[in-house]
XYZ file of C-alpha atoms in Angstrom:
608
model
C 139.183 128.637 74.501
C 141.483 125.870 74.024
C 145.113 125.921 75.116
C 146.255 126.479 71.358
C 144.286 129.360 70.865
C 145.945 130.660 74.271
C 149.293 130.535 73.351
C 148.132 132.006 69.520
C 146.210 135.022 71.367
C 149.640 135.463 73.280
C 151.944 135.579 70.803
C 149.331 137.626 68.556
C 150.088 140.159 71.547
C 153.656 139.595 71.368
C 153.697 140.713 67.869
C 151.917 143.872 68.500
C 154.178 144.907 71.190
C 157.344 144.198 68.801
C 155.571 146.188 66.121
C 154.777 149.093 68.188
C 158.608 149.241 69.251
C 160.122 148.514 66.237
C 158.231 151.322 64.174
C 160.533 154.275 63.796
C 160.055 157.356 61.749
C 163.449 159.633 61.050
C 162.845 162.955 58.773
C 165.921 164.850 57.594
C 165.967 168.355 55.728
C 168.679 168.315 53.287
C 169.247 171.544 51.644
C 165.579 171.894 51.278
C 164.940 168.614 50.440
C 162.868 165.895 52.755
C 164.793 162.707 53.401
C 162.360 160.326 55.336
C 163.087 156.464 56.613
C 160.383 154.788 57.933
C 161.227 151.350 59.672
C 158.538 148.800 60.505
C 158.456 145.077 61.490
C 157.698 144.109 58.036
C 159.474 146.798 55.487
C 161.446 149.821 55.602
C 161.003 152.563 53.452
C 163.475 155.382 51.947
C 161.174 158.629 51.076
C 162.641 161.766 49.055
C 159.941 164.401 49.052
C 157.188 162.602 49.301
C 157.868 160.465 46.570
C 158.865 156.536 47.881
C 162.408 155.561 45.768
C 163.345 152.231 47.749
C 161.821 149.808 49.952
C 162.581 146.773 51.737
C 159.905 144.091 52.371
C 160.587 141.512 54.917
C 157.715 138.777 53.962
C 158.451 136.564 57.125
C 159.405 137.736 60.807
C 162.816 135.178 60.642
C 164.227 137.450 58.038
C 165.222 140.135 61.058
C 168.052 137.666 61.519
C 169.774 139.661 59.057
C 170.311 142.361 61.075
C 171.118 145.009 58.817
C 169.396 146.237 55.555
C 170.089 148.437 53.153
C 168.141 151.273 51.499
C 169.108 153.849 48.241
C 168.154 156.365 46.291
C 169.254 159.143 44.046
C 168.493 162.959 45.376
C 168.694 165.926 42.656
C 169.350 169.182 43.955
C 168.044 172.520 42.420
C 171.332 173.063 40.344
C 170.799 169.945 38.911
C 173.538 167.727 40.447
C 172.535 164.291 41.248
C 173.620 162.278 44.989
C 173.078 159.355 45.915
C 171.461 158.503 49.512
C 172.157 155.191 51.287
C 170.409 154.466 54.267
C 171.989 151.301 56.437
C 169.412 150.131 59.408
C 169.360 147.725 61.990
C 170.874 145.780 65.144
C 169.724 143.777 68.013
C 169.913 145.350 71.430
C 170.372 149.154 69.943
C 168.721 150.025 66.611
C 170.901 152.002 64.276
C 170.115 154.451 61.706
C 172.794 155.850 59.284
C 172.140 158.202 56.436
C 174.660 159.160 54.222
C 174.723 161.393 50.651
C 177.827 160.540 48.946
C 179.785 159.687 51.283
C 179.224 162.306 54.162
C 177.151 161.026 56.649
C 174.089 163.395 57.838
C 172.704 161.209 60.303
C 173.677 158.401 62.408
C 171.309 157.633 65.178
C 170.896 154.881 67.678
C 167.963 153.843 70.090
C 167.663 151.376 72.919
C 165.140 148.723 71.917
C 163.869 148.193 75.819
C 160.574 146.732 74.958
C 158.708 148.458 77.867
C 155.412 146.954 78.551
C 153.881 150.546 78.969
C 155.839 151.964 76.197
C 154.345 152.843 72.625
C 150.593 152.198 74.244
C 147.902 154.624 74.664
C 148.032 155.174 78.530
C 144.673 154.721 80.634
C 144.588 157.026 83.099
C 144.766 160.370 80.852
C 142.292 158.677 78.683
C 139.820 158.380 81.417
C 140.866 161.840 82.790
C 140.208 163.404 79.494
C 136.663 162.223 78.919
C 135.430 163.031 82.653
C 137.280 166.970 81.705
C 135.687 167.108 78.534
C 132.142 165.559 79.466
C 132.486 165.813 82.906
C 131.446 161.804 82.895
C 133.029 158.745 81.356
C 131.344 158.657 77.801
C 133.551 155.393 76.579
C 133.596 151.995 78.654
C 135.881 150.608 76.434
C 139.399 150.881 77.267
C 142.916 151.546 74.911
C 144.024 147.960 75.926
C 140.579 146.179 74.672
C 142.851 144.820 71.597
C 144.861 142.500 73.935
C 142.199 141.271 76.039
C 139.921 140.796 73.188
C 139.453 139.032 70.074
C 137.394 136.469 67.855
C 137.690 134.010 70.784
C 136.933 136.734 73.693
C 134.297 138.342 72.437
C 134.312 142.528 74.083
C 132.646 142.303 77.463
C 130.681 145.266 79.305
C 133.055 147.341 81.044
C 133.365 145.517 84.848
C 132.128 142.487 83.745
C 135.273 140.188 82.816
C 136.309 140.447 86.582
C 133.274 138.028 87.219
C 134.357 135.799 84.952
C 138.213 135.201 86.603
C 139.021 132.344 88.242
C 138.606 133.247 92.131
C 141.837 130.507 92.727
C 145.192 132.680 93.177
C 147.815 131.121 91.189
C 149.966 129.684 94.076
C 152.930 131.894 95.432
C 152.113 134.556 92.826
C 150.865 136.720 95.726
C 153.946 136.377 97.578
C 156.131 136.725 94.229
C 154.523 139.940 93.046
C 154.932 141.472 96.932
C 158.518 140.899 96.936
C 159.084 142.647 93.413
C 156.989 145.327 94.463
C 159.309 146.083 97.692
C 162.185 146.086 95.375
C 160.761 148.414 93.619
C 160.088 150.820 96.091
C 164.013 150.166 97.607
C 165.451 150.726 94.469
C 162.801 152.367 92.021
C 164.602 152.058 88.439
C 163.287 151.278 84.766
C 164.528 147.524 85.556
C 162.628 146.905 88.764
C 159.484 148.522 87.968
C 159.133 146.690 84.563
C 159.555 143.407 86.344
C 157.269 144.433 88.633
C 154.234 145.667 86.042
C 154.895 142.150 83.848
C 154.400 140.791 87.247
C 151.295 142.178 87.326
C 149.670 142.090 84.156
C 150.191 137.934 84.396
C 147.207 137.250 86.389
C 144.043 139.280 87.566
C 143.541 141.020 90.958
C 139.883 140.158 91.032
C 141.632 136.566 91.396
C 144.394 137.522 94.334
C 143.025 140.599 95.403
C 142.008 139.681 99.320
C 145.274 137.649 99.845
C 147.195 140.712 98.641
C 145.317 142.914 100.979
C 146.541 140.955 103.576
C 149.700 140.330 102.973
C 150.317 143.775 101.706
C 149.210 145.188 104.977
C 151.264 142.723 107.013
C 154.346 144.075 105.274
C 153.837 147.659 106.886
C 156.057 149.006 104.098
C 156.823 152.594 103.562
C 153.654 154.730 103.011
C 155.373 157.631 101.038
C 157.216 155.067 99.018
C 154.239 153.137 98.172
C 152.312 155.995 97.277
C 155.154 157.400 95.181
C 155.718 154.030 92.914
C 151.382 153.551 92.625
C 150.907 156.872 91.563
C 154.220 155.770 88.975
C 152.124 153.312 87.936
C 148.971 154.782 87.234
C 151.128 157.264 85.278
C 152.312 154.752 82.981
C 149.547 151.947 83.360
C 148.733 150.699 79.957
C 146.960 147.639 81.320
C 144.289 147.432 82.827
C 145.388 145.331 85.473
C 148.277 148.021 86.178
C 145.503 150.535 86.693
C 143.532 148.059 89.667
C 146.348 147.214 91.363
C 147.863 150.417 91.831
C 144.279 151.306 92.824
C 143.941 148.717 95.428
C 147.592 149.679 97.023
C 146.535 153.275 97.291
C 143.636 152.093 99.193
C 145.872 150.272 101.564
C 147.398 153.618 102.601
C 145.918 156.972 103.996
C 145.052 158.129 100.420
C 142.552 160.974 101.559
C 145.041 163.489 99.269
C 143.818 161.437 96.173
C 140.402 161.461 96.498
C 139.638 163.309 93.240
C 141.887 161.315 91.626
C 140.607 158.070 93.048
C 136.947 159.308 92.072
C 137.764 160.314 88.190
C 139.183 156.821 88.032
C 136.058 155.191 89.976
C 133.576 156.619 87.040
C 134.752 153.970 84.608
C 132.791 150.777 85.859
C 135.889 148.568 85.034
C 137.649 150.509 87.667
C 134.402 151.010 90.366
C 134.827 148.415 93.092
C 138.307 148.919 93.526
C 137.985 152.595 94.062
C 135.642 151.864 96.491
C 138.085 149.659 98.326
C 140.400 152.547 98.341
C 137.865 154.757 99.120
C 136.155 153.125 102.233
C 139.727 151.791 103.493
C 142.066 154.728 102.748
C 139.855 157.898 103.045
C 137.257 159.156 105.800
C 133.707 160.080 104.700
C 133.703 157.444 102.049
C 130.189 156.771 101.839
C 128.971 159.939 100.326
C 131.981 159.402 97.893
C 130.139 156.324 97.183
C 126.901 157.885 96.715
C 128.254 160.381 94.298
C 130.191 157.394 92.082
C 126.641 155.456 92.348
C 124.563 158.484 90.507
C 128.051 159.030 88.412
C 127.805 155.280 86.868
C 125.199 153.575 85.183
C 126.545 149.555 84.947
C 128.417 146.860 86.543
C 130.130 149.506 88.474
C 126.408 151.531 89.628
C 126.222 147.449 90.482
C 128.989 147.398 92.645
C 128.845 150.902 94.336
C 125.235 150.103 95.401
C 125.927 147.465 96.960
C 128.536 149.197 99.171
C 126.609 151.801 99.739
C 125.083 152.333 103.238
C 122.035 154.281 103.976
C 122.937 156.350 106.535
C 120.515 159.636 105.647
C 116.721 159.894 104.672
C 118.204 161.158 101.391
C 120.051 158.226 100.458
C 117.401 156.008 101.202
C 114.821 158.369 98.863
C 116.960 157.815 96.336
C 117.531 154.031 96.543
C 113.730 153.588 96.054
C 113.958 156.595 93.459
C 116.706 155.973 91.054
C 119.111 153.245 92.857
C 117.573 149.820 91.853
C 117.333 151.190 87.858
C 120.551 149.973 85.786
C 121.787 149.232 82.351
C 122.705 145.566 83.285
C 119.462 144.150 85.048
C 117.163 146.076 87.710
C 117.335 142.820 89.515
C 120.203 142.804 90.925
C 119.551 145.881 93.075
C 116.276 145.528 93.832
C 116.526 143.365 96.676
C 118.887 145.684 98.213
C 117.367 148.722 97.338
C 113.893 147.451 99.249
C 115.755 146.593 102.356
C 118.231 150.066 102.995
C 115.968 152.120 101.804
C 113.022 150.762 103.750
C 110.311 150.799 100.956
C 108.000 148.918 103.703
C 108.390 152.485 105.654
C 108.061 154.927 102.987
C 105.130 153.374 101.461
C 103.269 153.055 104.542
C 102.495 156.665 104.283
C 99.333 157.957 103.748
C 100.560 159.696 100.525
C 103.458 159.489 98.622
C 104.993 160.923 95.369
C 104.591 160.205 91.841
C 108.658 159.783 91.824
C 107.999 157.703 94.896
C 105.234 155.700 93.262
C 107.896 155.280 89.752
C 110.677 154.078 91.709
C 108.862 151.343 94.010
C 107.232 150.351 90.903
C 110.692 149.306 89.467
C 112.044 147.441 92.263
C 108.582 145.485 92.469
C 108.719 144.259 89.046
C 112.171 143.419 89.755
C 111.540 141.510 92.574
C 108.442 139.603 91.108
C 111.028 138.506 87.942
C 112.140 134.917 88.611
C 115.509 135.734 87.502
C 116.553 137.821 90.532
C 118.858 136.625 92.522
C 116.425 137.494 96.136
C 113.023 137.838 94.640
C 109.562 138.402 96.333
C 110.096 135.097 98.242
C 113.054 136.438 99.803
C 111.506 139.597 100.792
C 110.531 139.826 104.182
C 108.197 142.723 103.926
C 106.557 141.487 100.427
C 102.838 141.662 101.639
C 103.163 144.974 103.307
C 104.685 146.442 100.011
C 102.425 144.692 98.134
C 99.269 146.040 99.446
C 100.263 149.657 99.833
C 101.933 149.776 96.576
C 98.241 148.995 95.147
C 96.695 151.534 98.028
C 98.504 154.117 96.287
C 97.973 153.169 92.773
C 94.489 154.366 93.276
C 96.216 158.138 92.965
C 99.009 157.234 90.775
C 97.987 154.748 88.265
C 97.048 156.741 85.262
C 98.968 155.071 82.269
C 99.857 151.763 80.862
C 103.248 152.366 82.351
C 101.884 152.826 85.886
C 99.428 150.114 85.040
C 101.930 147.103 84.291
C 103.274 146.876 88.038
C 99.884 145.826 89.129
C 100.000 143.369 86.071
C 102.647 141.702 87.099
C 101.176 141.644 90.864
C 97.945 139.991 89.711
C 99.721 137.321 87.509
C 102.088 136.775 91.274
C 98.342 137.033 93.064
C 96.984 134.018 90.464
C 99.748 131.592 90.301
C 98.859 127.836 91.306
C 97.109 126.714 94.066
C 100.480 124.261 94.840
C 102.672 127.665 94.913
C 100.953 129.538 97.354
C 100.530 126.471 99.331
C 104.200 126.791 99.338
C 103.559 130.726 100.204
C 101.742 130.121 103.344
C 104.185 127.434 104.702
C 106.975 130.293 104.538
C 105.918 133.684 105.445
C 102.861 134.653 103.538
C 99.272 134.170 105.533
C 96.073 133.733 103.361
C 94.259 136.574 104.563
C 96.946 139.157 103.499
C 96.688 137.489 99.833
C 92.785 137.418 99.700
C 93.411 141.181 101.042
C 95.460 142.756 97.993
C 93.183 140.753 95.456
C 90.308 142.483 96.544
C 91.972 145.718 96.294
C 93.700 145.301 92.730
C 90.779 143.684 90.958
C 88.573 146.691 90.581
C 92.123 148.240 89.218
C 92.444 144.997 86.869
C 88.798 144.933 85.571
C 88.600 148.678 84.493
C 88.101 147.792 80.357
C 90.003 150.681 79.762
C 93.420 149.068 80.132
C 93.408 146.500 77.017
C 91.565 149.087 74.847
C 95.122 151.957 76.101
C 96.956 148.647 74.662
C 95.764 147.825 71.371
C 96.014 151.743 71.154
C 99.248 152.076 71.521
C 100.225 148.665 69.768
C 98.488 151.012 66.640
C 100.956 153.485 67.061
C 104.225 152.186 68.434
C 105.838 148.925 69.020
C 105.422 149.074 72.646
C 106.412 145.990 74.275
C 104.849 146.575 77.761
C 101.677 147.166 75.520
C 102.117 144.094 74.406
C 102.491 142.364 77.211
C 99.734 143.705 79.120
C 96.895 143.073 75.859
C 98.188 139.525 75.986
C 97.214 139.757 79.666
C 93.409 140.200 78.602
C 93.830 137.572 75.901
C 93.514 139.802 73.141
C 95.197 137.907 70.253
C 98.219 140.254 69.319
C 99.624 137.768 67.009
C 99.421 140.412 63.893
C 101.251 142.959 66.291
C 104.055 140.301 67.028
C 104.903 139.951 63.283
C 105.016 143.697 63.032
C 107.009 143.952 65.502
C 109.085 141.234 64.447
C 110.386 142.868 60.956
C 111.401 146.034 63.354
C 113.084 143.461 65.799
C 114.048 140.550 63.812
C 116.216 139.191 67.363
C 113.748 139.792 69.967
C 113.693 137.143 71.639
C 110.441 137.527 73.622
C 108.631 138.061 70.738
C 109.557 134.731 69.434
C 108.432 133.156 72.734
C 105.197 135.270 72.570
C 104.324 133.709 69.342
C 105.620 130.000 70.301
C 103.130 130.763 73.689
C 100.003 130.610 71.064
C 100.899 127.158 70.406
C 98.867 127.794 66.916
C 100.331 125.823 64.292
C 100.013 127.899 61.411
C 101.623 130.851 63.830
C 104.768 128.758 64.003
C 105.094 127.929 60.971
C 104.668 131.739 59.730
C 107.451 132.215 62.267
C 109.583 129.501 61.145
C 109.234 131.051 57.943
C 109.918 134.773 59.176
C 113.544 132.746 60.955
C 114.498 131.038 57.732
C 114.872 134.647 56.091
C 115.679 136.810 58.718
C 118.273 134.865 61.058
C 121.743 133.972 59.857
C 121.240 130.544 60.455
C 124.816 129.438 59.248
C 126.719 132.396 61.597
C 124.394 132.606 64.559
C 124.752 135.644 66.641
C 124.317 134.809 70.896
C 121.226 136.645 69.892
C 119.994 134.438 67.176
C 121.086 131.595 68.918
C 118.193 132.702 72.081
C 115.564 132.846 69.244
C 115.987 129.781 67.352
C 116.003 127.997 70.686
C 112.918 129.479 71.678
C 111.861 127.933 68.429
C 113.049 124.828 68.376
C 112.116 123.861 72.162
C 108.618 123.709 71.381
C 108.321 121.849 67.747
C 107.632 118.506 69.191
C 103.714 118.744 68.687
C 104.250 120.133 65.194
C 105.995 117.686 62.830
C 107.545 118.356 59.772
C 107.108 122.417 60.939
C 110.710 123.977 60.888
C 113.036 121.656 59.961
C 114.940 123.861 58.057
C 115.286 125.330 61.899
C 115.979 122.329 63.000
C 119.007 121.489 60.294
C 120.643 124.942 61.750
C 120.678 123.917 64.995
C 121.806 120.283 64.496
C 124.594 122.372 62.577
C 125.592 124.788 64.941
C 128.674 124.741 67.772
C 126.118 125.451 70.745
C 125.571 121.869 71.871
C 122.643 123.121 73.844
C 121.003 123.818 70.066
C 121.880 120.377 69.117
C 120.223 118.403 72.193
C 116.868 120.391 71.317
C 117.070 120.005 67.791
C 117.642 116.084 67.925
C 114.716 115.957 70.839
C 112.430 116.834 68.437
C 113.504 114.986 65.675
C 113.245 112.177 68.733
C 109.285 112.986 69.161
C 108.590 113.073 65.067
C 108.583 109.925 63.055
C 111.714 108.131 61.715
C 111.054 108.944 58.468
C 112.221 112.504 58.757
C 115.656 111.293 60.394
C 116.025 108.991 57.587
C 116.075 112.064 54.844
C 119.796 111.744 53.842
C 120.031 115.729 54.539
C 118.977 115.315 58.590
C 120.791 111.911 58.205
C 124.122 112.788 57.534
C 124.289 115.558 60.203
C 122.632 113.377 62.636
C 125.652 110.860 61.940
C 128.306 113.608 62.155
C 126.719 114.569 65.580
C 127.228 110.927 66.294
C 130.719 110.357 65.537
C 132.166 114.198 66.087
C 130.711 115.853 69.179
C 132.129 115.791 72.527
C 129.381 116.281 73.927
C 128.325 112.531 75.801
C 124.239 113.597 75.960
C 124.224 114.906 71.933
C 126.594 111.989 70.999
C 124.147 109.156 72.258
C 120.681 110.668 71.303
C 122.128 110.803 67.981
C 122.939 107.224 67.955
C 119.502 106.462 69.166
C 117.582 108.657 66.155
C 119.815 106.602 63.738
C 118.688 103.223 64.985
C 115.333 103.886 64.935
């Protein structure tokens, strides 16, 4: 986002904040009659019984230089008399409200306008407390102050996931700056010092400062009761997020054992995990089978994070790593690794039996590991042959439906990869005799006929996509199934690469057909955007096929799109590039983009 859109997203906030404090409600009963003024930043109203009788409307925010305004209206009593009502409102640093009837006034009221950041704001903590009373878990991962952190530019992020994102570079003295405020705070805690202090910290992001805080905070050896006293203020009144982690983080720099439950309620919202288990493992004893209980409490980022904190120090801990630790709503691959090592699957499976729970959960972490996309995969794995072969050992017991079947898939297709690969294999730590070993054992497993004929069955019934995957295993052609499955799943992306993998030309072109009607090709979702690059990537042996694809991605903002889209046109004949349509995009590519790549391929196609 560019620094205009900054500054527009700021004062956007702004706004909302001066709305919030601005909008006043005063009700009056007057001889049995309702007198109501309603002030906002854009009108005030004047309300007798229900019934509206004046209004002011303020069509630009510079009016409220005026700083008064004036409302009327006439108010008939039961006896038939008629009064008039004027209402005078406004001023600068205290907001004034006057009423009169005639000319006795009934009301004449005046409020601070303090502009509290944590004023007229839903407040986090109770809203986190509620749910995990209520549902005895935390049901909502958004958060009440999702409207200022996101918008049309920030698009809403899983909860624990923007922290990632933050640039890991403290802003320089800010550290230092916020500490000081904070000890003025607790030496004289008033309204003044402790709003300084939580503007303070809303301007940046602990997941930025946090370590150099840490230290610095625990250099300062302030007072313990004091800094308890002014967190615990703060989580009180935290309607930022940021509030909430920081006041988090400085309980954890103290002996918070006293706010365990507290800390814990808190902990089960994943925005809030890792810092909980900062405070946790630095301010409490017996932190780790806190940690155990916030890993089975959370299901994210923050399952994620606790995990990965989380040491296996009993046989039950490790049993459930390699049971239900490595399985996540985010990706199974970032725990697998870890899950393998602490809870020594290399040990459990070497037993002579093992469970069926046993058997589900190693059969998670191995697909995991055999995905290219985890961060330590099977080549990382110092134990992979060992697991390997007893994993199949015991799927002589276990292996009774597709479901247990698809784990030894996905070890076959690791078993046959190229002859260059394992060459690679043995030079690390794999020896050949261990591989030629665990082929010999799966195959009989892999040739039993009855596993494609369980897959087209089920492909009959359901849209099942390890089904899928496991029939296009035996080369059964599945391409009808993938256009079922395509009008239930119109942004699936691997069913657009499963179709693209045929490399049939009248396939594609059914499927460029099936995108032309089913994507919104001029609004691309981050979804749609995966499929029509799946798409386009692979049109260069087809010519002419999709070019109404092609025209979308020329036209959208992802510049990856573009580069694809104008390789292709690269590969097909000049004529095509030449069709004023293609043409004048090409040349608006040419002269527009910023992009350096995009900018001179499309010089090149309009050249040729």
């Amino acid at each position: 986002m560019g620094f205009k859109d900054e500054i527009k997203r700021e004062m956007r906030n702004v706004m909302k904040d001066v709305e919030k404090e601005v909008h006043k409600t005063w009700k009056i009963d007057y001889q049995g009659h309702c007198i109501e003024i309603i002030n906002e930043i854009k009108e005030e109203l004047l309300i007798i019984d229900g019934k509206t009788v004046d209004m002011n409307k303020r069509k630009y925010l510079i009016s409220h230089i005026v700083p008064y305004s004036k409302l009327s209206g006439i108010l008939e009593l039961q006896d038939g008399t008629k009064h008039m009502v004027s209402v005078k409102l406004g001023g600068y640093i205290r907001f004034k409200c006057t009423v009169k009837i005639d000319n006795e006034t009934i009301l004449d009221d005046s409020l601070k306008l303090d502009f509290l950041p944590w004023d007229n704001k839903e407040k986090i903590v109770p809203f986190i407390q509620k749910q995990v009373q209520t549902h005895n878990k935390v049901v909502e991962d958004y958060l009440p102050d999702d409207e200022y952190l996101y918008d049309e530019n920030h698009p809403r992020l899983a909860a624990g996931l923007y922290d990632n994102f933050v640039d890991d570079t403290p802003t320089p003295f800010y550290v230092k700056k916020l500490l000081k405020l904070f000890e003025e705070q607790l030496n004289q805690p008033t309204t003044k010092t402790r709003k300084v202090t939580y503007e303070k910290i809303i301007f940046d992001n602990i997941a930025s400062y946090g370590d150099e805080f840490i230290e610095r905070f625990q250099q300062a050896q302030l007072d313990e009761s004091l800094v308890q006293q002014e967190a615990l203020w703060l989580l009180d009144h935290a309607a930022h997020r940021e509030v909430v982690k920081f006041s988090i983080v400085v309980l954890g720099c103290t002996n918070c054992e006293k706010y365990k439950e507290l800390l814990f309620t808190l902990g089960m919202h994943e925005e809030f995990t890792p810092y909980v288990i900062f405070a946790l493992k630095n301010g409490t004893m017996q932190a780790n089978n806190q940690i155990w209980q916030l890993a089975q409490s959370v299901h994210g980022w923050g399952k994620i994070r606790a995990v990965e904190q989380l040491e296996a120090t009993t046989p039950e801990i490790k049993q459930w790593l390699l049971t239900k630790g490595c399985e996540n709503l985010i990706m199974n691959e970032y725990l697998a690794y870890q899950c393998a090592i602490n809870g020594e699957l290399d040990i459990a499976l070497y037993e002579e039996t093992i469970s069926k729970e046993l058997y589900d959960g190693a059969s998670i972490i191995i697909q995991a590991l055999l995905n290219e996309r985890a961060p330590e995969s099977i080549e990382d794995y110092p134990y992979a042959s060992d697991v390997l072969s007893r994993f199949v050992y015991h799927a002589r017991i276990h292996c009774k439906t597709l479901e247990d079947f698809y784990p030894l898939m996905k070890i076959s297709e690791f078993l046959n990869a190229d002859k260059e690969v394992w060459e690679e294999r043995y030079n690390d730590q794999w020896k050949q005799h261990e591989c030629t070993s665990i082929q010999q054992a799966i195959q009989p497993l892999i040739n039993d006929p009855k596993w494609p004929q369980l897959a087209m069955d089920a492909l009959q019934q359901d849209n099942n996509f390890k089904a899928l995957e496991i029939a296009r295993f035996y080369q059964v052609d599945v391409t009808p199934n993938l256009f079922d499955m395509l009008e239930k799943y119109p942004t699936n992306s691997e069913l657009y690469y499963a179709v693209m993998d045929t490399n049939n030309r009248q396939h594609i072109k059914d499927l460029c057909e099936f995108a032309v009607t089913h994507l919104s090709l001029s609004s691309l979702s981050n979804d749609e955007q995966d499929c029509l690059r799946l798409i386009v990537q692979d049109l260069h042996e087809h010519e002419g096929v999709g070019l109404a694809l092609i025209q979308a991605a020329l036209k959208s903002d992802n510049g990856s799109l573009q580069y694809r889209a104008l390789s292709v046109l690269e590969e097909w004949s000049p004529s095509i590039t030449q069709q004023s349509t293609i043409q004048d995009i090409v040349k608006n590519i040419a002269t527009t983009t910023k992009d350096k790549e995009n900018r001179q391929l499309a010089k090149h196609l309009l050249k040729r």
